[in-house]
Amino acid sequence: MIGRLNHIAIAVPDLDRAAAKYRDDLGAHVSAPQALPEHGVTVVFVDTGNTKVELLEPLGDESPVVGFLAKNPDGGMHHMCFEVPDIMAAAKQLQAAGARVLGDGQPKIGAHGLPVLFLHPKDFCGTLIELEESGKD
Amino acid sequence: MIGRLNHIAIAVPDLDRAAAKYRDDLGAHVSAPQALPEHGVTVVFVDTGNTKVELLEPLGDESPVVGFLAKNPDGGMHHMCFEVPDIMAAAKQLQAAGARVLGDGQPKIGAHGLPVLFLHPKDFCGTLIELEESGKD
């Protein structure tokens, strides 16, 4: 079912500083910041050639990463995102296997304009997994 | 400097159970377990096409992931590994930028038989970063 690792997301307390670390110290290509108010984050993408690292900074008090940063003030790995060809088929299959889809169980539109959903970390070894519909078989 | 994301590593309390989750629930291709006593872990690799997820279970009481699992009993994202063309050049450049290399600062031989080293999480947004020499420019 899961295909490519689309990205791994890292929550950071200071996006400018984190972007500079990846660009200047690690010599990576880092995109311009992109505010996603509907997701409560500002993001930059680090291009590794085969996949991306998404650096996330909270945007607004309702940001879903505020609690994570309260527990991990330096930042840390927040979630990883896999591509699936058909997100509704994936959700149905995972729910039948006993996995929980977060929220109301329905996909939302993610940072790339494609349907996404999140799986409960307790069902996957303590790891928050995002699925993104690739539209490809 | 950094190139491809070689893998993202997830520490798990029960490798057989974690491998079954990825194979049966997420439908991924999972390798046979490989014991790496010199690193204190047993691993399987999940192939995502563009990169790999490495599931790590402690091997022996001196395992470097025992402490991590004490804090994260369900498991969790442990480190990510980037390829670099020349690991000694990378270490020198990072140390000049103020980053700390863990241990004695010298590369060790990693799970793929190539030189690896780890960077201090405090210097990279709370994330443990492994560098692996790819031998390619």
Coordinates of C-alpha atoms in Angstrom, one line a residue:
Chain A
M1 CA 0.0 0.0 0.0
I2 CA 2.5 2.7 1.1
G3 CA 4.8 4.0 -1.7
R4 CA 7.5 6.7 -1.6
L5 CA 8.4 8.5 1.6
N6 CA 7.2 12.0 0.6
H7 CA 8.8 13.8 3.5
I8 CA 9.9 13.6 7.1
A9 CA 8.7 16.6 9.2
I10 CA 10.7 18.2 12.0
A11 CA 9.1 20.7 14.3
V12 CA 11.4 23.5 15.2
P13 CA 11.1 26.5 17.6
D14 CA 12.7 29.0 15.1
L15 CA 12.3 28.3 11.4
D16 CA 14.8 30.9 10.2
R17 CA 17.5 29.4 12.5
A18 CA 16.6 25.8 11.5
A19 CA 16.6 26.7 7.7
A20 CA 20.1 28.4 8.1
K21 CA 21.4 25.2 9.8
Y22 CA 20.3 23.0 6.9
R23 CA 21.4 25.6 4.3
D24 CA 24.7 26.8 5.7
D25 CA 26.0 24.0 8.0
L26 CA 24.6 21.0 6.1
G27 CA 24.8 22.6 2.6
A28 CA 21.3 21.6 1.5
H29 CA 18.9 23.4 -0.8
V30 CA 16.2 24.9 1.3
S31 CA 12.9 26.5 -0.1
A32 CA 11.4 29.9 0.8
P33 CA 9.1 29.8 3.9
Q34 CA 5.4 29.0 3.1
A35 CA 2.7 30.0 5.7
L36 CA -0.1 27.4 5.9
P37 CA -2.6 29.0 8.3
E38 CA -5.2 26.3 7.8
H39 CA -2.6 23.8 9.2
G40 CA -1.2 26.1 11.9
V41 CA 2.3 26.0 10.6
T42 CA 4.9 27.8 8.5
V43 CA 7.1 25.4 6.5
V44 CA 10.3 25.2 4.5
F45 CA 11.3 22.1 2.5
V46 CA 14.8 20.8 2.4
D47 CA 15.4 18.9 -0.9
T48 CA 17.5 15.8 -0.5
G49 CA 17.2 14.6 -4.1
N50 CA 15.2 11.5 -3.3
T51 CA 12.8 13.0 -0.7
K52 CA 12.3 16.1 1.4
V53 CA 12.7 17.2 5.0
E54 CA 9.9 19.6 6.0
L55 CA 10.8 22.0 8.8
L56 CA 7.7 23.2 10.7
E57 CA 7.3 26.2 12.9
P58 CA 4.0 26.9 14.8
L59 CA 1.7 29.5 13.3
G60 CA -0.9 30.8 15.7
D61 CA -1.9 29.7 19.1
E62 CA -4.0 26.8 17.8
S63 CA -1.0 25.2 16.0
P64 CA -0.9 21.4 16.4
V65 CA 2.9 21.6 17.0
V66 CA 2.7 23.9 20.1
G67 CA 2.2 20.9 22.4
F68 CA 5.0 19.0 20.8
L69 CA 7.5 21.9 21.2
A70 CA 6.4 22.3 24.8
K71 CA 7.6 18.7 25.4
N72 CA 10.6 19.1 23.0
P73 CA 11.8 22.7 23.3
D74 CA 14.8 22.1 20.9
G75 CA 12.5 20.6 18.3
G76 CA 12.4 17.1 17.0
M77 CA 11.1 14.6 14.5
H78 CA 7.3 15.1 14.3
H79 CA 5.9 12.8 11.6
M80 CA 6.7 11.1 8.4
C81 CA 4.6 11.1 5.2
F82 CA 4.1 8.2 2.8
E83 CA 2.4 8.4 -0.6
V84 CA -0.5 6.1 -1.3
P85 CA -2.3 5.7 -4.7
D86 CA -5.9 6.0 -3.2
I87 CA -6.3 7.6 0.2
M88 CA -9.9 6.4 0.8
A89 CA -9.0 2.8 -0.1
A90 CA -5.9 3.1 2.2
A91 CA -8.0 4.4 5.1
K92 CA -10.6 1.7 4.7
Q93 CA -8.0 -1.1 4.6
L94 CA -6.1 0.3 7.7
Q95 CA -9.3 0.8 9.7
A96 CA -10.3 -2.8 8.9
A97 CA -6.8 -3.8 10.3
G98 CA -7.7 -1.9 13.6
A99 CA -5.7 1.3 12.9
R100 CA -7.1 4.6 14.0
V101 CA -7.3 7.6 11.6
L102 CA -7.0 10.9 13.5
G103 CA -9.8 13.6 13.5
D104 CA -13.1 12.7 11.8
G105 CA -11.4 10.0 9.7
Q106 CA -11.9 12.1 6.5
P107 CA -8.9 13.4 4.4
K108 CA -8.0 17.1 4.5
I109 CA -6.1 19.0 1.8
G110 CA -2.3 19.1 2.7
A111 CA 0.7 21.3 2.0
H112 CA 0.9 20.0 -1.6
G113 CA -2.8 20.5 -2.4
L114 CA -3.4 16.8 -2.2
P115 CA -5.6 14.8 0.2
V116 CA -3.9 13.8 3.4
L117 CA -4.7 12.0 6.7
F118 CA -2.9 11.0 9.9
L119 CA -2.7 7.6 11.6
H120 CA -2.6 7.3 15.4
P121 CA 1.0 7.0 16.7
K122 CA 0.0 4.4 19.3
D123 CA -0.9 2.1 16.3
F124 CA 2.5 2.5 14.6
C125 CA 5.3 2.2 17.1
G126 CA 4.9 5.7 18.6
T127 CA 5.3 7.3 15.2
L128 CA 2.8 9.8 13.7
I129 CA 2.3 8.7 10.1
E130 CA 0.8 11.0 7.4
L131 CA -0.6 9.5 4.2
E132 CA -0.8 11.6 1.1
E133 CA -2.7 10.6 -2.0
S134 CA -0.3 10.5 -5.0
G135 CA -2.9 9.9 -7.6
K136 CA -0.5 7.3 -9.1
D137 CA -0.8 3.5 -9.0
Chain B
M1 CA 27.1 18.7 1.5
I2 CA 24.3 16.3 2.4
G3 CA 22.8 14.2 -0.4
R4 CA 20.1 11.6 -0.3
L5 CA 18.2 10.6 2.8
N6 CA 19.6 7.1 3.2
H7 CA 17.1 6.1 5.9
I8 CA 15.0 7.2 8.8
A9 CA 15.4 5.0 11.9
I10 CA 12.6 4.1 14.3
A11 CA 13.3 2.5 17.6
V12 CA 10.7 -0.2 18.5
P13 CA 10.2 -2.4 21.6
D14 CA 9.3 -5.5 19.6
L15 CA 10.8 -5.9 16.1
D16 CA 8.6 -8.8 15.0
R17 CA 5.5 -6.8 15.8
A18 CA 6.7 -3.6 14.2
A19 CA 7.8 -5.5 11.0
A20 CA 4.3 -7.1 10.8
K21 CA 2.7 -3.7 11.1
Y22 CA 4.7 -2.3 8.2
R23 CA 4.3 -5.5 6.1
D24 CA 0.7 -6.5 6.8
D25 CA -1.0 -3.2 7.7
L26 CA 1.0 -0.8 5.6
G27 CA 1.7 -3.3 2.8
A28 CA 5.4 -2.5 2.5
H29 CA 8.3 -4.7 1.6
V30 CA 10.2 -5.6 4.8
S31 CA 13.7 -7.2 4.9
A32 CA 14.7 -10.2 7.1
P33 CA 16.0 -9.2 10.5
Q34 CA 19.8 -8.5 10.7
A35 CA 21.6 -8.6 14.1
L36 CA 24.3 -5.9 14.5
P37 CA 25.9 -6.7 17.8
E38 CA 28.6 -4.1 17.4
H39 CA 25.9 -1.4 17.2
G40 CA 23.7 -3.0 19.9
V41 CA 20.7 -3.4 17.6
T42 CA 18.7 -5.8 15.5
V43 CA 17.3 -4.1 12.4
V44 CA 14.9 -4.7 9.5
F45 CA 14.7 -2.3 6.5
V46 CA 11.4 -1.2 5.0
D47 CA 11.8 -0.4 1.3
T48 CA 9.8 2.7 0.2
G49 CA 11.3 2.8 -3.3
N50 CA 13.1 6.2 -2.9
T51 CA 14.5 5.5 0.6
K52 CA 14.3 3.1 3.6
V53 CA 12.8 3.0 7.1
E54 CA 15.1 1.2 9.5
L55 CA 13.3 -0.4 12.4
L56 CA 15.7 -0.9 15.4
E57 CA 15.3 -3.2 18.4
P58 CA 17.8 -3.2 21.2
L59 CA 20.3 -6.0 21.2
G60 CA 22.1 -6.5 24.6
D61 CA 22.1 -4.4 27.7
E62 CA 24.6 -1.8 26.3
S63 CA 22.3 -1.0 23.4
P64 CA 22.3 2.7 22.6
V65 CA 18.5 2.6 22.1
V66 CA 17.6 1.2 25.6
G67 CA 17.5 4.7 27.1
F68 CA 15.4 6.0 24.2
L69 CA 12.8 3.3 24.7
A70 CA 12.7 3.9 28.4
K71 CA 11.6 7.5 27.6
N72 CA 9.4 6.3 24.6
P73 CA 8.0 2.9 25.5
D74 CA 5.9 2.6 22.4
G75 CA 8.9 3.4 20.2
G76 CA 9.5 6.5 18.1
M77 CA 11.6 8.2 15.5
H78 CA 15.2 7.9 16.6
H79 CA 17.5 9.4 13.9
M80 CA 17.8 10.1 10.2
C81 CA 20.7 9.4 8.0
F82 CA 22.0 11.5 5.1
E83 CA 24.6 10.4 2.5
V84 CA 27.7 12.5 2.1
P85 CA 30.4 12.0 -0.6
D86 CA 33.4 12.3 1.9
I87 CA 32.7 11.8 5.6
M88 CA 36.0 13.2 6.9
A89 CA 35.5 16.4 4.8
A90 CA 31.9 16.7 6.1
A91 CA 33.0 16.2 9.7
K92 CA 35.8 18.9 9.4
Q93 CA 33.4 21.4 7.8
L94 CA 30.7 20.8 10.4
Q95 CA 33.1 21.1 13.3
A96 CA 34.4 24.3 11.8
A97 CA 30.7 25.6 11.9
G98 CA 30.5 24.6 15.6
A99 CA 28.6 21.3 15.3
R100 CA 29.6 18.5 17.6
V101 CA 30.4 15.0 16.3
L102 CA 29.4 12.3 18.9
G103 CA 31.9 9.8 20.4
D104 CA 35.6 10.3 19.6
G105 CA 34.7 12.2 16.4
Q106 CA 36.0 9.4 14.2
P107 CA 33.7 7.5 11.8
K108 CA 32.7 3.9 12.6
I109 CA 31.5 1.3 10.1
G110 CA 27.7 1.3 9.9
A111 CA 25.0 -1.2 9.0
H112 CA 25.8 -1.0 5.3
G113 CA 29.6 -1.5 5.7
L114 CA 30.3 2.2 5.1
P115 CA 31.8 4.8 7.4
V116 CA 29.2 6.6 9.5
L117 CA 29.1 9.3 12.3
F118 CA 26.5 11.0 14.4
L119 CA 25.9 14.7 15.0
H120 CA 24.8 16.1 18.4
P121 CA 21.0 16.5 18.4
K122 CA 21.3 19.9 20.3
D123 CA 23.1 21.3 17.3
F124 CA 20.3 20.2 14.8
C125 CA 16.9 21.1 16.1
G126 CA 16.7 18.2 18.6
T127 CA 17.3 15.7 15.8
L128 CA 19.9 13.0 15.9
I129 CA 21.6 13.0 12.4
E130 CA 23.7 10.2 11.0
L131 CA 26.0 10.8 8.1
E132 CA 27.0 7.9 5.9
E133 CA 29.8 8.1 3.3
S134 CA 28.4 7.3 -0.1
G135 CA 31.7 7.3 -1.9
K136 CA 30.0 9.2 -4.7
D137 CA 30.4 12.9 -5.6

